[in-house]
Coordinates of C-alpha atoms and ligand atoms in Angstrom, one line a residue:
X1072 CA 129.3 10.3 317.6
X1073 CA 129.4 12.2 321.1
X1074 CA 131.5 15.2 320.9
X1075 CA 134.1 15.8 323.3
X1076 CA 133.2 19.1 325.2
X1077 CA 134.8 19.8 328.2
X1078 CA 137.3 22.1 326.7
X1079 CA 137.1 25.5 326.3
X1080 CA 139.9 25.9 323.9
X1081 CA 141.3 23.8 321.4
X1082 CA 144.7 24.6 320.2
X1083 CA 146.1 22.4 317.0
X1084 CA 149.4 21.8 316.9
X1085 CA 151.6 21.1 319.5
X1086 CA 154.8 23.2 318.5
X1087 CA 156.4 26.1 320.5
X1088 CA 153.6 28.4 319.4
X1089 CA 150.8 25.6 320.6
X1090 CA 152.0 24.2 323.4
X1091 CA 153.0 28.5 324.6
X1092 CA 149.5 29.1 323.7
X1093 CA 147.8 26.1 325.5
X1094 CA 149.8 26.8 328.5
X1095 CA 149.5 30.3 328.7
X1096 CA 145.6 29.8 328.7
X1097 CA 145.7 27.0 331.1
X1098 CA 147.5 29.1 333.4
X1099 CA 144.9 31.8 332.9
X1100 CA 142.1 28.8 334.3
X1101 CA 140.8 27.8 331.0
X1102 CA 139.9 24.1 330.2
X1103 CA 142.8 23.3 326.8
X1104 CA 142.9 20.4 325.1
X1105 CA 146.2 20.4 322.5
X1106 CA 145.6 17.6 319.4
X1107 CA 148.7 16.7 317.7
X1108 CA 149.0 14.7 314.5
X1109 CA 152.5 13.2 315.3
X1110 CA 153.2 11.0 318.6
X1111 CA 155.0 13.5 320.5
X1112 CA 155.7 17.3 321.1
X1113 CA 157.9 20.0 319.4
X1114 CA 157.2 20.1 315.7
X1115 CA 160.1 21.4 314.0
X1116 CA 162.5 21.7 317.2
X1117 CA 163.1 17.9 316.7
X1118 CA 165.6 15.1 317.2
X1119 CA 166.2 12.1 315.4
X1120 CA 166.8 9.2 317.7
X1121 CA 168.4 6.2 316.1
X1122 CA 170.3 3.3 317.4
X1123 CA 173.8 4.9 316.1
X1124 CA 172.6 8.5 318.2
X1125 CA 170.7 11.3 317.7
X1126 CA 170.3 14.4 315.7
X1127 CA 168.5 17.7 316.4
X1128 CA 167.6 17.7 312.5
X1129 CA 165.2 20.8 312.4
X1130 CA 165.9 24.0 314.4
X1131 CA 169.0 24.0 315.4
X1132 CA 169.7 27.2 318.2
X1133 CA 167.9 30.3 318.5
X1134 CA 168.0 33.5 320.2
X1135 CA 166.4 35.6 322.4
X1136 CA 165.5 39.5 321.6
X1137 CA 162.0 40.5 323.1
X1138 CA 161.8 41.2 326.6
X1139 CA 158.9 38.1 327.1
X1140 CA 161.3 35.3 325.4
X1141 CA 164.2 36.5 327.4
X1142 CA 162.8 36.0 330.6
X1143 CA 161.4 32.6 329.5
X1144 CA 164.7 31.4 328.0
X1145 CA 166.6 32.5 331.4
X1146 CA 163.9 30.4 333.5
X1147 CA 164.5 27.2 330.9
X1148 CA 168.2 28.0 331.2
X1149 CA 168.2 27.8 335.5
X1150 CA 165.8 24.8 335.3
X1151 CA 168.6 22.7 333.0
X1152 CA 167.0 22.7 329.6
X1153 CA 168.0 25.1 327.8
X1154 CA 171.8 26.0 327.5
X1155 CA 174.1 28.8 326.1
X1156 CA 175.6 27.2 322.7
X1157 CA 179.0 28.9 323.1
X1158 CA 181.3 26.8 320.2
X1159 CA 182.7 28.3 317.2
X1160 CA 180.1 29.0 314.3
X1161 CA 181.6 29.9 311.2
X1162 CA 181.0 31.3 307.5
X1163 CA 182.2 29.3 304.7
X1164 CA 181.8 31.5 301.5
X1165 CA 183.3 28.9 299.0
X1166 CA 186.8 30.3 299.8
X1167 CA 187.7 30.8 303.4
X1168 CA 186.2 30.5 306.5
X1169 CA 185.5 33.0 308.5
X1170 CA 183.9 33.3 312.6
X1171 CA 180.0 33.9 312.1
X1172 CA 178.5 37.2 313.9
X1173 CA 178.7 36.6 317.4
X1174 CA 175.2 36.4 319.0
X1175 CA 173.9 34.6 322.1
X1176 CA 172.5 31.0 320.5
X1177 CA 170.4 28.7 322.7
X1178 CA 169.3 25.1 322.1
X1179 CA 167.7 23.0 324.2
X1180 CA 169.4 20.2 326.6
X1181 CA 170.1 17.5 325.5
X1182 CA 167.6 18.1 322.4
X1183 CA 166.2 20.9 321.1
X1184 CA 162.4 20.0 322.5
X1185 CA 163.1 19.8 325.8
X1186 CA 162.1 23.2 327.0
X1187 CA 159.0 22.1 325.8
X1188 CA 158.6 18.7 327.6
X1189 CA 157.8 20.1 330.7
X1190 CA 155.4 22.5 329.6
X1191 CA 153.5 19.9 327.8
X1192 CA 153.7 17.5 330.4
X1193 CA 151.2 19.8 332.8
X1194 CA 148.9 19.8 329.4
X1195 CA 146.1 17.8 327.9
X1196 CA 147.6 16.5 324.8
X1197 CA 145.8 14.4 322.8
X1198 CA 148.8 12.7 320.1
X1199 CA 148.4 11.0 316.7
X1200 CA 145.2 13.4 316.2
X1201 CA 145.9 14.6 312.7
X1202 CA 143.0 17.7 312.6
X1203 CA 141.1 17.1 309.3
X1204 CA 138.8 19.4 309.7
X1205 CA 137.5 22.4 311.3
X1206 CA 134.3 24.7 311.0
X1207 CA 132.3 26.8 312.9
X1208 CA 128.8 26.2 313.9
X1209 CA 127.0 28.4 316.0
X1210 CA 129.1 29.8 318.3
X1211 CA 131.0 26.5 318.6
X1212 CA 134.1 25.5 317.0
X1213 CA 133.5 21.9 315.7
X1214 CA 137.4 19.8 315.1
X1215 CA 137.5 16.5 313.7
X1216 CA 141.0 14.1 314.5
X1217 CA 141.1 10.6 314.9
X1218 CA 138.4 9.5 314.3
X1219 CA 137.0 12.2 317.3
X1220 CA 134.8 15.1 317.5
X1221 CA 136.1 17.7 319.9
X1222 CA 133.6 21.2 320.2
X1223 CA 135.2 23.9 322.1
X1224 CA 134.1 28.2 322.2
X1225 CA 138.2 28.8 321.2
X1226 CA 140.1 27.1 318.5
X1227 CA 143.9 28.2 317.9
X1228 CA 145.2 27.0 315.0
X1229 CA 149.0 27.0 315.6
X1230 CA 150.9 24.9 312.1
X1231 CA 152.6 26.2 309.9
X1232 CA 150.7 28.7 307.0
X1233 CA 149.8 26.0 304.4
X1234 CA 148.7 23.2 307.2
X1235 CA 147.0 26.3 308.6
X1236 CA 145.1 27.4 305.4
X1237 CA 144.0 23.4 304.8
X1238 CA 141.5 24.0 307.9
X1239 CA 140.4 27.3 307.3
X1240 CA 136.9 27.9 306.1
X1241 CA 137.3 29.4 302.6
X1242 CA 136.7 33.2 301.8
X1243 CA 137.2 33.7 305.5
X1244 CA 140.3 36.3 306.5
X1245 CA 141.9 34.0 308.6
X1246 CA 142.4 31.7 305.1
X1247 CA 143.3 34.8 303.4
X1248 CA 146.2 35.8 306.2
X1249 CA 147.2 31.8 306.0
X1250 CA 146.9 31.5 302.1
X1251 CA 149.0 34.7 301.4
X1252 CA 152.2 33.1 303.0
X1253 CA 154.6 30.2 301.0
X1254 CA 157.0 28.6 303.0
X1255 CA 160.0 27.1 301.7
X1256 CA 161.5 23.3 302.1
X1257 CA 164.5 22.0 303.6
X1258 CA 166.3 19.1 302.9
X1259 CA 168.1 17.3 305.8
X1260 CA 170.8 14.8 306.1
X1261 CA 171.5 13.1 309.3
X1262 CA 175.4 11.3 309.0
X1263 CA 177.8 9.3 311.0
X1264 CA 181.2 9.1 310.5
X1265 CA 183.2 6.0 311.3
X1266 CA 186.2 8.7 312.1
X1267 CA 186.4 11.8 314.0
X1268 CA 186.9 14.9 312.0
X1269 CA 188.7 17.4 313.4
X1270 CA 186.8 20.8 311.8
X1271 CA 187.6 23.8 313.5
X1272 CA 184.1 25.0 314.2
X1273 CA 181.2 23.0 315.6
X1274 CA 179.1 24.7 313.0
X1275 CA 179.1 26.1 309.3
X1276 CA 176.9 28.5 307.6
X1277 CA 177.5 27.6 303.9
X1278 CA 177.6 29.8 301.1
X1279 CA 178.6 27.9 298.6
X1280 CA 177.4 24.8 296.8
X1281 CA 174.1 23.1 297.6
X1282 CA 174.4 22.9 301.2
X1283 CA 173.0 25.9 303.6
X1284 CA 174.5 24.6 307.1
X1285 CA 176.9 21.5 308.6
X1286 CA 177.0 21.2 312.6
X1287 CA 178.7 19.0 314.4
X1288 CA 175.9 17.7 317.2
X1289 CA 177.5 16.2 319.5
X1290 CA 179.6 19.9 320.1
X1291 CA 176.0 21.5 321.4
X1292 CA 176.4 21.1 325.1
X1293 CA 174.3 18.0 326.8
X1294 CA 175.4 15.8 323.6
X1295 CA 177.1 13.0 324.1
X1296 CA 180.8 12.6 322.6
X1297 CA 180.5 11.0 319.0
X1298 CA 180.5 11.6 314.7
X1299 CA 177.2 12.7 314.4
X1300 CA 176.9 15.8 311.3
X1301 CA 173.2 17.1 310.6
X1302 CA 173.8 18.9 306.6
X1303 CA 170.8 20.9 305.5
X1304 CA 170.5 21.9 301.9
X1305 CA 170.1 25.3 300.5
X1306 CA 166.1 26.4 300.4
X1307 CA 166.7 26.3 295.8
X1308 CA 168.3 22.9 295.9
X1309 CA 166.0 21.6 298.4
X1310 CA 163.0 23.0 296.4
X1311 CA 164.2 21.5 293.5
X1312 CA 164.8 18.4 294.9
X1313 CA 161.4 17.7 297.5
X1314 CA 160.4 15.1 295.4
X1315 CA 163.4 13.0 294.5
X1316 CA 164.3 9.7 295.9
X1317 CA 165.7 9.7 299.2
X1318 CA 168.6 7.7 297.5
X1319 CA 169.0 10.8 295.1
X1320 CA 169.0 13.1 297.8
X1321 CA 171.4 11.2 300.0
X1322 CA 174.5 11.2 297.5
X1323 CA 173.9 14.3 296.6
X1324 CA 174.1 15.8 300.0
X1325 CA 177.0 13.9 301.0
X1326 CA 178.8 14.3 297.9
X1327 CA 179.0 18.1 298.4
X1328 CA 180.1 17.3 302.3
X1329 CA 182.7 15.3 301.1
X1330 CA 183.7 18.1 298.5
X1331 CA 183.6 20.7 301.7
X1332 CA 185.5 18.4 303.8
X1333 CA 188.6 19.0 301.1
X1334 CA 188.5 22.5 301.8
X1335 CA 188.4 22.4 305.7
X1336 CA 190.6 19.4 306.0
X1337 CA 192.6 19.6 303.1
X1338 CA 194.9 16.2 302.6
X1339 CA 192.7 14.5 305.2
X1340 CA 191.2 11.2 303.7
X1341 CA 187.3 11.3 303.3
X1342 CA 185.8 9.6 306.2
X1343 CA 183.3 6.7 305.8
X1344 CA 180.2 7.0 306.9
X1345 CA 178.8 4.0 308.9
X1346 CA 175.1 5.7 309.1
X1347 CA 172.7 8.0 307.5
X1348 CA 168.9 9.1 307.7
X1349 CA 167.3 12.6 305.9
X1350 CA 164.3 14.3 306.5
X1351 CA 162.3 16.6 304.2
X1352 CA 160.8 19.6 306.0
X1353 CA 158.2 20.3 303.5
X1354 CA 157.5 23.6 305.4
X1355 CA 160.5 24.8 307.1
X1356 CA 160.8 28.4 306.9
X1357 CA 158.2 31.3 305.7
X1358 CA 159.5 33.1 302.6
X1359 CA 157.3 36.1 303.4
X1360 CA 154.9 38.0 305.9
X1361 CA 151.3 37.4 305.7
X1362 CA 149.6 40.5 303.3
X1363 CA 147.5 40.9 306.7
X1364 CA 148.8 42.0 309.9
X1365 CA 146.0 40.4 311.9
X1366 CA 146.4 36.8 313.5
X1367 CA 143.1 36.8 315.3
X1368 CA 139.3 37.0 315.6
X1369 CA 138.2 37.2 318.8
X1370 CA 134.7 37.7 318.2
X1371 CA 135.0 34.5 315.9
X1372 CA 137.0 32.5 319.3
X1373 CA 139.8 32.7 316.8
X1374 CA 143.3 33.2 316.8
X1375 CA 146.7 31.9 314.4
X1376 CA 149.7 30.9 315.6
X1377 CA 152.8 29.9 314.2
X1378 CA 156.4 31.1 313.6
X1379 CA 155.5 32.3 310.2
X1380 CA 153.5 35.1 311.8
X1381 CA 156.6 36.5 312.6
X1382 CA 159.9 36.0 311.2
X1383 CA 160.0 32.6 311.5
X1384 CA 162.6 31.4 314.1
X1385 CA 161.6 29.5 317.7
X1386 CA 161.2 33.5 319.4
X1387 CA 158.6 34.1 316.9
X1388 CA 156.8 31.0 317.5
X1389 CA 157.1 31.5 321.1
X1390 CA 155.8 35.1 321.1
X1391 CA 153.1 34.4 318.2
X1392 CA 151.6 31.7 320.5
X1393 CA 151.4 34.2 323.3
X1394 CA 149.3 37.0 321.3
X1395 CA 147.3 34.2 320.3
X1396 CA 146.4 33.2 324.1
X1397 CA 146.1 37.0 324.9
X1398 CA 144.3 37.8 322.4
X1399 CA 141.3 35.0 323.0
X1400 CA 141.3 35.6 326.5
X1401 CA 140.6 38.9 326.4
X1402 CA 137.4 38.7 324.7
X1403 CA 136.8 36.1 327.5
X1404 CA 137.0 38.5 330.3
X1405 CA 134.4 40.9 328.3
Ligands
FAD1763 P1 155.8 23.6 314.3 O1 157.0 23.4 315.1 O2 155.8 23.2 312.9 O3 154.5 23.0 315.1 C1 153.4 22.6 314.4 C2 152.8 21.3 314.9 O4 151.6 21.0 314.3 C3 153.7 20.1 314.6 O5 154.0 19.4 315.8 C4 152.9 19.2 313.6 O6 153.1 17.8 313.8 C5 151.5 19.6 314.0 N1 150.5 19.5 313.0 C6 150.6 19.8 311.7 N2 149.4 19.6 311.0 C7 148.6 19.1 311.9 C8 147.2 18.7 311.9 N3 146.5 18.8 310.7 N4 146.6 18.2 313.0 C9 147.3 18.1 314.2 N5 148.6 18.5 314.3 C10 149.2 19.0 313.2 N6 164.4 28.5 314.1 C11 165.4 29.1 314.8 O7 165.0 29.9 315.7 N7 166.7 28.8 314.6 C12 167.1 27.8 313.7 O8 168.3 27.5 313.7 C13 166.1 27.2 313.0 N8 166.5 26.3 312.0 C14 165.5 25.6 311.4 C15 165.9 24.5 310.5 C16 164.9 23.8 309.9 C17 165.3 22.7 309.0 C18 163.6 24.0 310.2 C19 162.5 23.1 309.6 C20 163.2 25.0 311.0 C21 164.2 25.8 311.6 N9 163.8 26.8 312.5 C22 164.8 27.5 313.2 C23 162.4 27.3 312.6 C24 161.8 26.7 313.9 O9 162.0 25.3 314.0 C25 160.4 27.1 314.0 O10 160.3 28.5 313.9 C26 159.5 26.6 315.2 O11 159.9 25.4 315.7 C27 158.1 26.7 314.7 O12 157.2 26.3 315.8 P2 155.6 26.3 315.4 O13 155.0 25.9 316.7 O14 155.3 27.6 314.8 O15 155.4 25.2 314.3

């Protein structure tokens, strides 16, 4: 089989820290080709669209420290994708309620990808390319997706740590940074009530019981009006509970809402639900740092990405995919 070499770079995964990567090189004048396994962009920053409405069921706001992300956030923010999230978040700690620290949230309008559509509109994305393998030879990176050989000087490898550490050569650093970081599951419910419910917060951090978070999606702004609560279970329970039947899962989860709902609605009747979906996010957030603070290897046309490198939120994703780009194209300009 002819392999496809017209690209400098390869970058795997088409996340926020690929697709910031791939576009940050592109801009540079580099040739990048982006293979995704799934049939569209954003990883984890995704929606669930169903007949009954949608659900942002992975990320669901994030912030902006760093200087870089700011900037970028602001330019997403005047082009109409990305919007302040101003509605009440609160704290329930199996008592009271209580307002949440007040911080400036983002998510993306009207779903959480879209600040990344455009950007991976102007790209060469190559979807339903599930990388299987990946290995240097000479000073060529050979990737394998899809039945496809691609062969490209740079490879970034921007998935989360165990995807990552599935491509890497064994015994290499690269596998040993990837290896030394778990990440933990999360467990999502996607529900539809038949009635409105009239919480006084549009989100819920949850301290209490098996459930980590409750939002109300249609209260992020671009929504459209409607019932539609996204429930994610506590990192333990969801650990615990990866494997069970998605029938298991389901009346679990929305037992426990229901139990919740007493306590912020209390002598409302329980509302019926007229639609549900879940999701398990297998890797959803990184329970610690890599052991080694070095995400790439220039001289190898190396570089990681991911949010994991960081302290895995959308800004670390974002910024991680940036070092990765500056990093490789330094060594190009040598
Ligand atoms: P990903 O988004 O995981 O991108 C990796 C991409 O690689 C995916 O598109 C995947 O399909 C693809 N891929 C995987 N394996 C292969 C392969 N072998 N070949 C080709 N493609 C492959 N962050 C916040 O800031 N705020 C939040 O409120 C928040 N809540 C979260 C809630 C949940 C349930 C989850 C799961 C995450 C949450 N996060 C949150 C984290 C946030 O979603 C991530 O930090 C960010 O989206 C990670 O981006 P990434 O590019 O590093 O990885």
């Amino acid at each position: 089989m002819k392999p496809i070499n017209e690209f400098d770079v390869v970058v795997i995964g088409a996340g926020m820290a690929g697709i910031t990567a791939a576009a940050r090189l592109q801009a540079l004048g580099r040739k990048v080709c982006v293979l995704e396994k799934s049939y569209n962009p954003g990883g984890r920053m995704a929606t669930r669209d169903k007949p009954e409405g949608c659900w942002d069921h992975g990320a669901q706001y994030f912030t902006a420290r760093s200087p870089e992300f700011r900037a970028q956030v602001q330019r997403w923010v005047e082009q109409g994708s990305v919007a302040h999230w101003k509605s009440p978040i609160a704290v329930w700690d199996g008592e009271q309620l209580s307002a949440s620290r007040s911080r400036e949230r983002f998510v993306g309008m009207p779903r959480m990808k879209a600040p990344l559509l455009d950007m991976a509109n102007h790209l060469q994305i190559v979807y339903n390319a599930l990388v299987t393998r990946a290995f240097r030879q000479g000073d060529e990176w050979i990737i394998e997706a899809a039945g496809s050989v691609w062969c490209a000087h740079q490879l970034i490898i921007a998935l989360p740590a165990p995807q990552a550490r599935a491509l890497l050569p064994l015994g290499t650093e690269a596998y040993s940074v990837a290896a030394s970081v778990v990440m933990e599951p999360c467990l999502a419910l996607m529900v539809r009530t038949e009635q409105a419910l009239g919480l006084p917060f549009a989100a819920a951090f949850v301290n209490d019981g098996l459930l980590s978070w409750v939002a109300h999606n249609n209260r992020k702004p671009g929504r459209v009006s409607g019932n539609h609560f996204l429930l994610h279970a506590n990192p333990i329970w969801s650990a615990d509970n990866i494997d069970a039947t998605p029938a298991r899962i389901e009346t679990a989860m929305l037992q426990e809402f229901n139990r919740l709902l007493t306590h912020w609605l209390p002598g409302e009747k329980i509302p019926r639900v007229d639609a549900k979906y879940f999701h398990r996010w297998r890797y959803a957030r990184a329970l610690v740092q890599p052991s080694i603070n070095k995400a790439a290897w220039p001289e190898l046309g190396l570089a990681l990405a991911g949010d994991w490198l960081g302290d895995g939120r959308v800004e670390a994703a974002y910024c991680s995919g940036l070092a990765a780009a500056n990093a490789l194209e330094k060594t190009l300009l040598l």
